[in-house]
XYZ file of C-alpha atoms in Angstrom:
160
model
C 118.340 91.897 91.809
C 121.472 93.692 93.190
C 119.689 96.688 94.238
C 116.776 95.274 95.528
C 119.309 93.355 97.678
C 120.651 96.575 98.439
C 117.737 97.625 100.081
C 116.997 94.850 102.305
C 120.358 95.145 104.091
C 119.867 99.194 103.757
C 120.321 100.204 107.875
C 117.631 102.562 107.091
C 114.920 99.806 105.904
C 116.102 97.665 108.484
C 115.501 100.097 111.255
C 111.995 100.566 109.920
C 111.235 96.902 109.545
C 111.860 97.014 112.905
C 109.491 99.507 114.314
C 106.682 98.011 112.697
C 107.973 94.408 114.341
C 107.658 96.059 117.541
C 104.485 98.362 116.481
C 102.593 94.899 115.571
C 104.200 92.615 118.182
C 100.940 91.627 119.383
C 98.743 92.200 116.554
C 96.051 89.614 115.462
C 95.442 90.853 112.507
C 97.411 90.977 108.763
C 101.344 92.047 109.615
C 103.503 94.189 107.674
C 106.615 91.760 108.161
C 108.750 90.219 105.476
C 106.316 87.758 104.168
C 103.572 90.380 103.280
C 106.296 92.016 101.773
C 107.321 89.047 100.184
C 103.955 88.139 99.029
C 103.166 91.432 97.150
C 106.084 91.357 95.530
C 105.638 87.641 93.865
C 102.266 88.594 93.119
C 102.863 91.812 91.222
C 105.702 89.881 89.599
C 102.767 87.096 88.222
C 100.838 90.030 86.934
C 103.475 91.610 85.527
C 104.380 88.639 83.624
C 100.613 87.425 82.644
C 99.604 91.073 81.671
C 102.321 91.106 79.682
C 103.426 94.601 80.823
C 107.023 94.455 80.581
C 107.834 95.901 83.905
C 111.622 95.504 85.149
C 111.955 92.674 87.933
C 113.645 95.029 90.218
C 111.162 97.689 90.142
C 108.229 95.480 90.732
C 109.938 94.177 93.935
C 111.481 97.693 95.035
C 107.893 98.925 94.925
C 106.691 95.483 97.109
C 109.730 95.998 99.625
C 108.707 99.601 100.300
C 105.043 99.921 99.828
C 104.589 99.410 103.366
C 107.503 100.905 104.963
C 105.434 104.027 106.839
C 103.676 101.449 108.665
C 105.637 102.497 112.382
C 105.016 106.404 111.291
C 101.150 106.024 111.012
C 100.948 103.998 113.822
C 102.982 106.334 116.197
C 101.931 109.979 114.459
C 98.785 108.845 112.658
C 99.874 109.809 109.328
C 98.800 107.682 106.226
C 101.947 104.797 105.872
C 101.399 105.614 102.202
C 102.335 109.177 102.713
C 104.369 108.626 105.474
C 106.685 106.512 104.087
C 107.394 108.304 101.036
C 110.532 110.234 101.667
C 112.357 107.029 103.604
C 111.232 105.284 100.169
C 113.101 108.152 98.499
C 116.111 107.955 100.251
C 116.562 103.903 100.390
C 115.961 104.061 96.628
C 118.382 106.860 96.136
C 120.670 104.955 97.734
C 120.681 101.990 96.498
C 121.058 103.392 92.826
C 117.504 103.307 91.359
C 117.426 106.171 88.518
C 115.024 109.488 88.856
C 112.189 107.638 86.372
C 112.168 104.477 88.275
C 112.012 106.139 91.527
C 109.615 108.577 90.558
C 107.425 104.924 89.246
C 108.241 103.249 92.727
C 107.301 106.294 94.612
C 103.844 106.952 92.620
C 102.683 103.050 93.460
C 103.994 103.275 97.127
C 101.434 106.519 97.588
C 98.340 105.160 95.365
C 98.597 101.275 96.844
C 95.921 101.845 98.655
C 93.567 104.234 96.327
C 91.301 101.943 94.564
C 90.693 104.274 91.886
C 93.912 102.659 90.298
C 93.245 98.974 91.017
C 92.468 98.703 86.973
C 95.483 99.867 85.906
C 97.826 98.474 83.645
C 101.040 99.709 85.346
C 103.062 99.410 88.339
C 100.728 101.577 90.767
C 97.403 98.783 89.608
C 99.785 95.563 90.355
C 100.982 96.845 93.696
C 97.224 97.943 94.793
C 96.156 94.121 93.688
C 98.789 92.218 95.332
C 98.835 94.396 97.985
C 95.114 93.144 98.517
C 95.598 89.663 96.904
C 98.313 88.468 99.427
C 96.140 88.421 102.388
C 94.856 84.748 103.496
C 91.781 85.421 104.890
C 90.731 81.772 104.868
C 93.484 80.274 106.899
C 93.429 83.352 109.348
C 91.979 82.729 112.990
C 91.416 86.498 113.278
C 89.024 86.800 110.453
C 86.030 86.776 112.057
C 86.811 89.621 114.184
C 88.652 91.325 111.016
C 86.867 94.612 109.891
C 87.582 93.693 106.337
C 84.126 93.359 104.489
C 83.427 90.193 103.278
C 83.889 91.017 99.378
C 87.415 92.255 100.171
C 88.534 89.607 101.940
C 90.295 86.498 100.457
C 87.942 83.622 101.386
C 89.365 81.293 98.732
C 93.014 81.221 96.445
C 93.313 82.539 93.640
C 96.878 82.552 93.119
């Protein structure tokens, strides 16, 4: 996990983690903070394993670490955090040594984790999208009522 490591102490990611922290300071709602981050990753890393994919550890994670890493852009611009954060993604990942295929994997499930046209699929970009959705606990959240989730996407009970 040495480059996932790599991008956690990245100055870069760090600076970014940080203006979402200060973006969501007093949000009620879902965060984008470490443990979502966290959260997605473990997930995808339990698909990955019970689908039987064969999907590299670091990958899964990389793809977790980053998916949300736009978040400050779209709150202060407005653009998508899916789009938004694509070329810091790039860069981090670049940096901390991930080859052109496994960027070019990373990169493709950071932009469709939100397009649920790919929530089926067997790969990197459907794990991320269902974790991504999966690690939310709606049930233990004092904010859901007033969440604008719909009540099929939210998670009202565990499943993992």
């Amino acid at each position: 996990m040495d480059r996932v490591n790599r991008i956690l102490v990245h100055p870069l990611y760090q600076s970014c983690l940080a203006g979402i922290a200060e973006w969501e300071k007093d949000r009620i709602f879902c965060g984008h903070d470490m443990g979502h981050l966290l959260d997605v990753a473990r997930l995808a890393w339990i698909f990955n394993l019970e689908q039987g994919l064969g999907l590299e550890r670091e990958r899964v994670y990389a793809a977790a670490l980053l998916h949300d890493i736009g978040r400050h852009i779209q709150y202060e611009k407005g653009i998508p955090h899916q789009i938004a954060g694509l070329p810091i993604a790039e860069e981090i990942l670049s940096a901390c040594g991930f080859s052109d295929d496994a960027r070019a994997d990373i990169l493709h499930a950071i932009e469709n984790h939100r397009n649920g046209q790919i929530k089926a699929c067997r790969d990197l970009s459907g794990i991320l999208y269902r974790a991504d959705k999966m690690s939310r606990s709606c049930f233990g959240c004092a904010a859901e009522p007033e969440c604008n989730w719909s009540m099929e996407k939210k998670n009202l009970k565990i499943q993992y």
